[in-house]
Coordinates of C-alpha atoms and ligand atoms in Angstrom, one line a residue:
X607 CA 4.2 38.9 -4.5
X608 CA 1.4 38.9 -7.5
X609 CA 0.9 35.2 -8.3
X610 CA 0.4 34.4 -12.1
X611 CA -0.9 31.4 -12.4
X612 CA -3.2 28.8 -15.0
X613 CA -5.4 26.5 -14.2
X614 CA -6.0 23.6 -16.4
X615 CA -8.6 21.5 -14.9
X616 CA -8.9 19.0 -17.3
X617 CA -10.7 16.0 -17.3
X618 CA -12.7 13.5 -14.4
X619 CA -11.6 14.2 -10.8
X620 CA -9.6 17.7 -12.5
X621 CA -11.8 20.3 -11.7
X622 CA -12.9 18.9 -8.1
X623 CA -9.5 18.5 -6.9
X624 CA -7.8 22.0 -8.3
X625 CA -10.6 23.4 -6.5
X626 CA -9.1 22.5 -3.1
X627 CA -5.2 23.2 -4.5
X628 CA -7.0 26.9 -5.2
X629 CA -8.7 26.9 -1.8
X630 CA -5.8 26.3 0.4
X631 CA -3.3 28.0 -1.8
X632 CA -6.5 31.3 -1.0
X633 CA -5.2 30.5 2.6
X634 CA -1.4 30.4 2.3
X635 CA -2.7 34.3 0.7
X636 CA -4.5 35.4 3.0
X637 CA -1.9 34.5 5.9
X638 CA 1.0 35.7 3.6
X639 CA 0.2 38.8 1.8
X640 CA 0.1 37.3 -1.4
X641 CA -2.5 38.0 -4.8
X642 CA -3.1 34.5 -6.2
X643 CA -4.3 35.8 -10.2
X644 CA -6.0 32.8 -11.8
X645 CA -6.3 32.6 -15.4
X646 CA -8.6 28.9 -16.2
X647 CA -7.9 26.8 -19.8
X648 CA -8.8 24.0 -21.1
X649 CA -6.7 20.7 -22.0
X650 CA -7.4 18.0 -22.6
X651 CA -11.1 16.1 -22.9
X652 CA -12.6 19.6 -21.8
X653 CA -10.4 21.4 -25.0
X654 CA -11.7 18.7 -27.4
X655 CA -15.2 18.7 -26.4
X656 CA -15.3 22.7 -26.8
X657 CA -12.6 23.2 -30.1
X658 CA -12.4 19.9 -31.0
X659 CA -8.1 19.9 -30.5
X660 CA -7.1 18.4 -27.3
X661 CA -5.0 22.2 -27.3
X662 CA -5.1 25.5 -28.4
X663 CA -2.6 27.4 -29.4
X664 CA -4.4 30.3 -27.1
X665 CA -4.3 28.3 -24.2
X666 CA -0.6 27.5 -25.1
X667 CA -0.1 31.3 -25.1
X668 CA -2.0 31.5 -22.1
X669 CA -0.3 29.0 -19.7
X670 CA 3.1 30.9 -21.3
X671 CA 1.9 34.3 -20.6
X672 CA 2.1 33.0 -16.5
X673 CA 4.0 32.2 -13.9
X674 CA 3.4 29.1 -13.5
X675 CA 0.5 25.9 -14.4
X676 CA -1.3 23.9 -12.1
X677 CA -2.9 20.9 -13.6
X678 CA -5.2 18.5 -12.4
X679 CA -5.4 15.8 -15.2
X680 CA -7.1 14.6 -17.9
X681 CA -8.3 11.6 -20.8
X682 CA -11.2 9.3 -20.4
X683 CA -11.9 6.1 -19.9
X684 CA -9.8 4.5 -23.5
X685 CA -12.5 1.7 -23.7
X686 CA -15.4 3.7 -23.6
X687 CA -14.7 7.7 -24.4
X688 CA -15.5 8.8 -27.8
X689 CA -12.2 10.9 -27.8
X690 CA -10.2 7.4 -27.9
X691 CA -12.5 7.1 -31.4
X692 CA -10.6 10.3 -32.7
X693 CA -7.3 9.6 -33.8
X694 CA -3.8 9.9 -32.3
X695 CA -3.1 13.3 -32.0
X696 CA -6.6 14.5 -31.2
X697 CA -6.6 12.5 -28.4
X698 CA -6.4 13.9 -24.3
X699 CA -2.6 12.5 -23.6
X700 CA -1.5 14.7 -27.0
X701 CA -2.5 18.0 -25.2
X702 CA -0.4 16.9 -22.1
X703 CA 2.7 15.8 -24.7
X704 CA 1.9 19.1 -26.9
X705 CA 1.9 21.4 -23.0
X706 CA 5.1 20.0 -22.0
X707 CA 7.3 20.0 -25.7
X708 CA 5.9 24.0 -26.1
X709 CA 7.0 25.1 -23.2
X710 CA 10.4 23.0 -23.2
X711 CA 9.3 21.3 -19.6
X712 CA 12.4 19.0 -20.4
X713 CA 12.2 17.8 -16.5
X714 CA 10.3 16.0 -14.5
X715 CA 10.0 15.3 -10.3
X716 CA 8.5 13.0 -9.3
X717 CA 8.8 12.5 -5.6
X718 CA 8.2 9.1 -4.0
X719 CA 7.6 9.4 0.1
X720 CA 6.4 6.9 2.2
X721 CA 4.0 9.2 4.8
X722 CA 5.0 7.5 8.5
X723 CA 1.4 7.8 8.7
X724 CA 0.1 6.1 5.4
X725 CA 3.1 2.8 6.2
X726 CA -0.3 1.1 6.6
X727 CA -1.1 1.0 2.8
X728 CA 2.1 0.7 2.3
X729 CA 1.7 -3.0 0.3
X730 CA 5.8 -4.0 0.3
X731 CA 6.4 -6.3 4.1
X732 CA 6.8 -4.5 7.4
X733 CA 10.1 -5.2 7.4
X734 CA 10.8 -3.1 4.8
X735 CA 8.3 -0.2 4.8
X736 CA 9.2 0.0 8.1
X737 CA 12.7 1.0 7.2
X738 CA 10.6 4.4 5.5
X739 CA 12.2 6.0 1.9
X740 CA 12.1 9.1 0.5
X741 CA 12.8 9.2 -3.2
X742 CA 13.0 11.5 -6.0
X743 CA 12.4 10.3 -9.6
X744 CA 13.8 13.0 -12.4
X745 CA 12.0 12.0 -15.3
X746 CA 12.9 13.3 -19.1
X747 CA 10.2 14.5 -20.3
X748 CA 10.5 16.0 -23.7
X749 CA 12.9 13.3 -26.1
X750 CA 13.1 9.8 -26.5
X751 CA 9.9 7.3 -27.2
X752 CA 7.4 9.8 -26.8
X753 CA 9.0 12.3 -29.4
X754 CA 10.6 10.3 -31.7
X755 CA 9.8 9.5 -34.9
X756 CA 6.5 6.9 -35.2
X757 CA 4.6 5.6 -38.5
X758 CA 2.3 2.4 -39.3
X759 CA 2.6 0.5 -42.0
X760 CA 2.2 -1.5 -44.4
X761 CA 5.3 -4.0 -47.0
X762 CA 4.3 -6.8 -48.1
X763 CA 0.5 -6.9 -47.1
X764 CA 2.2 -6.7 -43.3
X765 CA 1.4 -4.2 -41.0
X766 CA 4.2 -2.6 -39.4
X767 CA 4.7 0.1 -36.4
X768 CA 7.7 1.9 -35.8
X769 CA 8.7 4.3 -33.0
X770 CA 11.8 5.6 -32.4
X771 CA 14.0 6.6 -29.2
X772 CA 16.3 9.1 -29.5
X773 CA 18.6 11.2 -27.3
X774 CA 21.2 13.3 -27.8
X775 CA 23.6 14.6 -25.1
X776 CA 22.4 17.7 -24.5
X777 CA 19.4 16.9 -23.9
X778 CA 20.5 14.3 -21.6
X779 CA 23.2 16.3 -20.3
X780 CA 20.8 19.3 -18.9
X781 CA 18.3 16.6 -17.0
X782 CA 21.2 15.2 -15.4
X783 CA 22.3 18.5 -14.3
X784 CA 18.9 19.0 -13.2
X785 CA 19.2 15.1 -11.4
X786 CA 22.5 16.3 -9.9
X787 CA 21.6 20.0 -8.6
X788 CA 18.1 18.4 -6.5
X789 CA 20.3 15.7 -5.0
X790 CA 23.7 18.4 -4.5
X791 CA 20.2 19.4 -1.9
X792 CA 18.8 16.0 -0.3
X793 CA 20.8 12.6 0.4
X794 CA 23.5 13.4 -2.2
X795 CA 23.4 10.0 -4.9
X796 CA 21.7 9.7 -7.9
X797 CA 21.1 6.6 -9.3
X798 CA 20.9 6.6 -13.5
X799 CA 18.9 4.6 -14.8
X800 CA 19.4 2.9 -18.7
X801 CA 19.1 0.2 -20.4
X802 CA 23.2 -0.1 -21.5
X803 CA 23.5 -3.7 -22.2
X804 CA 20.9 -3.5 -24.6
X805 CA 20.5 0.0 -26.2
X806 CA 23.0 2.9 -27.8
X807 CA 20.3 5.7 -25.9
X808 CA 21.5 4.1 -22.7
X809 CA 24.4 3.9 -23.8
X810 CA 25.4 7.7 -24.4
X811 CA 22.9 8.3 -21.5
X812 CA 26.0 6.4 -18.8
X813 CA 28.4 8.3 -20.9
X814 CA 27.6 11.7 -20.8
X815 CA 26.0 11.4 -17.3
X816 CA 29.5 10.5 -16.1
X817 CA 31.3 13.4 -17.3
X818 CA 28.3 15.5 -15.3
X819 CA 29.4 13.6 -12.4
X820 CA 32.6 15.0 -12.4
X821 CA 31.2 18.5 -12.2
X822 CA 29.6 16.8 -8.3
X823 CA 32.2 15.3 -6.4
X824 CA 30.0 15.1 -4.0
X825 CA 27.5 13.5 -5.1
X826 CA 27.9 9.2 -5.2
X827 CA 26.9 8.0 -8.6
X828 CA 25.3 5.0 -9.5
X829 CA 24.7 3.3 -13.0
X830 CA 21.3 0.5 -12.2
X831 CA 19.7 -1.0 -15.2
X832 CA 16.1 -0.4 -15.3
X833 CA 15.1 -4.4 -15.3
X834 CA 16.9 -4.0 -11.7
X835 CA 15.6 -0.9 -10.9
X836 CA 11.5 -2.5 -11.0
X837 CA 13.0 -5.3 -8.6
X838 CA 14.7 -2.4 -6.5
X839 CA 11.7 -0.6 -6.2
X840 CA 9.8 -3.2 -4.7
X841 CA 12.9 -5.0 -2.5
X842 CA 14.2 -2.1 -0.8
X843 CA 13.6 1.4 -2.0
X844 CA 15.5 3.5 1.5
X845 CA 18.3 2.4 -1.0
X846 CA 17.2 6.0 -3.5
X847 CA 17.5 9.6 -3.3
X848 CA 17.6 11.1 -6.9
X849 CA 17.0 8.0 -9.6
X850 CA 17.6 10.0 -13.2
X851 CA 16.6 8.2 -16.1
X852 CA 14.7 8.8 -19.7
X853 CA 10.8 9.6 -20.5
X854 CA 9.7 5.8 -20.9
X855 CA 11.4 4.4 -18.5
X856 CA 10.3 7.5 -15.7
X857 CA 6.7 7.1 -16.8
X858 CA 6.8 3.6 -15.9
X859 CA 9.2 3.5 -12.6
X860 CA 7.7 6.7 -10.9
X861 CA 3.7 4.3 -11.3
X862 CA 6.1 1.7 -9.7
X863 CA 7.2 4.1 -6.9
X864 CA 3.7 5.7 -6.1
X865 CA 2.3 2.2 -5.5
X866 CA 4.7 1.4 -3.2
X867 CA 4.0 4.7 -1.2
X868 CA 1.0 3.4 -0.4
X869 CA -1.4 5.5 -2.5
X870 CA -1.0 7.6 -6.2
X871 CA -3.3 9.8 -4.5
X872 CA -0.3 11.3 -2.5
X873 CA 2.3 11.8 -5.2
X874 CA 3.4 15.2 -6.5
X875 CA 5.0 16.3 -9.9
X876 CA 6.2 19.5 -10.7
X877 CA 7.6 19.8 -14.5
X878 CA 10.0 22.0 -14.9
X879 CA 12.6 23.9 -18.0
X880 CA 15.1 26.1 -17.4
X881 CA 13.4 29.3 -16.4
X882 CA 11.2 29.5 -13.1
X883 CA 9.0 28.4 -15.0
X884 CA 6.7 25.2 -14.3
X885 CA 3.6 22.8 -14.2
X886 CA 2.4 20.7 -11.7
X887 CA 0.4 18.4 -11.4
X888 CA -0.5 15.6 -9.3
X889 CA 1.5 12.2 -11.0
X890 CA -1.9 10.1 -11.4
X891 CA -4.7 10.3 -14.3
X892 CA -8.1 11.5 -14.5
X893 CA -9.7 8.6 -12.8
X894 CA -13.6 9.4 -14.9
X895 CA -15.0 6.0 -13.0
X896 CA -15.4 8.3 -9.9
X897 CA -15.4 11.8 -11.7
X898 CA -18.1 14.3 -9.8
X899 CA -19.1 12.2 -7.2
X900 CA -16.7 14.4 -3.8
X901 CA -14.4 11.4 -3.0
X902 CA -11.4 11.7 -4.6
X903 CA -8.3 13.0 -2.8
X904 CA -7.1 16.0 -3.9
X905 CA -3.8 16.0 -1.7
X906 CA -1.2 15.4 -4.8
X907 CA -2.5 18.7 -6.5
X908 CA -2.3 20.3 -3.1
X909 CA 1.4 19.1 -2.8
X910 CA 1.6 19.8 -6.4
X911 CA 1.1 23.3 -5.8
X912 CA 3.3 23.3 -2.9
X913 CA 6.0 22.4 -5.3
X914 CA 4.5 25.2 -7.8
X915 CA 5.5 27.3 -4.8
X916 CA 8.8 26.0 -3.9
X917 CA 10.7 25.6 -7.4
X918 CA 8.3 28.7 -9.3
X919 CA 7.9 31.1 -6.6
X920 CA 10.9 30.4 -3.9
X921 CA 8.0 31.0 -1.8
X922 CA 9.7 28.1 0.7
X923 CA 7.8 29.3 3.9
X924 CA 4.8 28.8 2.5
X925 CA 5.0 25.6 1.2
X926 CA 6.1 24.2 3.6
X927 CA 3.0 25.8 5.7
X928 CA 1.4 22.9 3.5
X929 CA 3.7 20.2 3.6
X930 CA 2.8 20.8 6.9
X931 CA -1.0 21.8 6.8
X932 CA -1.0 17.7 5.3
X933 CA 0.8 15.8 7.6
X934 CA -1.1 17.3 10.3
X935 CA -4.6 16.5 8.2
X936 CA -2.6 13.2 8.3
X937 CA -2.0 12.9 12.2
X938 CA -4.9 14.1 13.2
X939 CA -6.2 11.0 11.4
X940 CA -8.5 12.1 8.4
X941 CA -8.7 10.2 5.0
X942 CA -9.8 10.1 1.4
X943 CA -11.3 6.9 1.1
X944 CA -8.0 5.5 -1.3
X945 CA -6.0 5.8 2.1
X946 CA -8.3 4.9 4.8
X947 CA -7.9 2.7 7.3
X948 CA -9.6 1.8 10.9
X949 CA -10.0 4.3 13.4
X950 CA -9.4 7.0 11.1
X951 CA -12.6 9.5 10.0
X952 CA -13.2 8.8 5.8
X953 CA -13.6 12.0 4.4
X954 CA -14.5 12.9 0.7
X955 CA -12.6 15.9 -1.6
X956 CA -13.9 18.8 -0.8
X957 CA -14.0 18.0 3.1
X958 CA -10.4 16.9 2.6
X959 CA -9.9 20.5 1.2
X960 CA -11.5 22.5 4.3
X961 CA -9.3 20.6 6.5
X962 CA -5.9 21.0 4.9
X963 CA -6.4 25.3 4.0
X964 CA -7.9 25.5 7.8
X965 CA -4.6 24.2 9.3
X966 CA -2.0 26.5 6.7
X967 CA -0.1 28.5 10.2
Ligands
LIG749 C1 2.7 10.9 -16.4 C2 0.7 9.8 -18.1 C3 1.7 10.3 -19.4 C4 3.1 9.9 -20.1 C5 0.5 9.8 -20.5 C6 -1.4 10.2 -19.9 C7 0.6 10.7 -21.6 O1 1.2 8.4 -18.1 O2 2.9 12.1 -17.0 O3 3.2 9.8 -16.7 O4 3.0 8.8 -20.0 O5 3.4 10.6 -19.8
LIG750 MG1 2.4 7.4 -16.2

């Protein structure tokens, strides 16, 4: 099969981790008889440096023409990088928001799973971590506060900033359907997270989610307020299967969920629209402080490549091969610095990519 993949190496550690994901994909292609056709585009700071904008229309067109997009990370140090002296709509992150909107990537899947081998890196008490956990955050990605009207004005000499949180029932319905669909392939439980005790948008969210739930009688639905969810994630993470939530809550809760797995360097993500098309990226950022040092953990990007094979190409066997190779490398005791523990062998980014590629069978 021909796999047309647009790659966005991006900024910071992005180029290094994407290179390792390609190495692993190439090994999969060789073993399973596929052809990887990569095209690179610039986004974020790299695009600002080359074109003065964080994402060009040509780059969007290239991405659209592919079957899937594999991304590293974008952005730099927000206090020292000159990119952050630019107006907000020209900064690196604006490129990411623009591609999400342009490709209609409204469903963001962020799995958070505690590997047995990394249980020691989990910051929770042993009595909690020993239970293990395996959850998936289904985050709405093209609505809410991120895309509502915003402005900064001055009224009677007083500066005032306004951000608006808007959701219509169709936006809620389509993400809820994604959440329930994925729950059907997992442990059949959806926790819908909102702030319905305060926000109108959350009250509508709850109502629409309940309507959608009627079509999924096998799935157990529960509602949880976002502040309680933040607490439950560290108190009893094993209770969660699918967490279904809006854009901003999902942004915050997914960082929290990743931290309890021990390392944000392990977490993949997929951003999907209504077709098979998707953008796949690690949940972590560009870590400019360690860029170019060959110490970054490429596993989240490699696991994102696995999600790409599964969701955009229906290549489940190949995706399983990547997931198994990652598990094996951890069992064999290899670790990058962020997940290092006593008795293990510390390796750099490239070596980790090599070791995973070697274990593709
Ligand atoms: C994420 C990131 C982005 C977001 C930033 C970089 C705009 O934090 O993907 O979680 O807030 O969505
Ligand atoms: Mg985030």
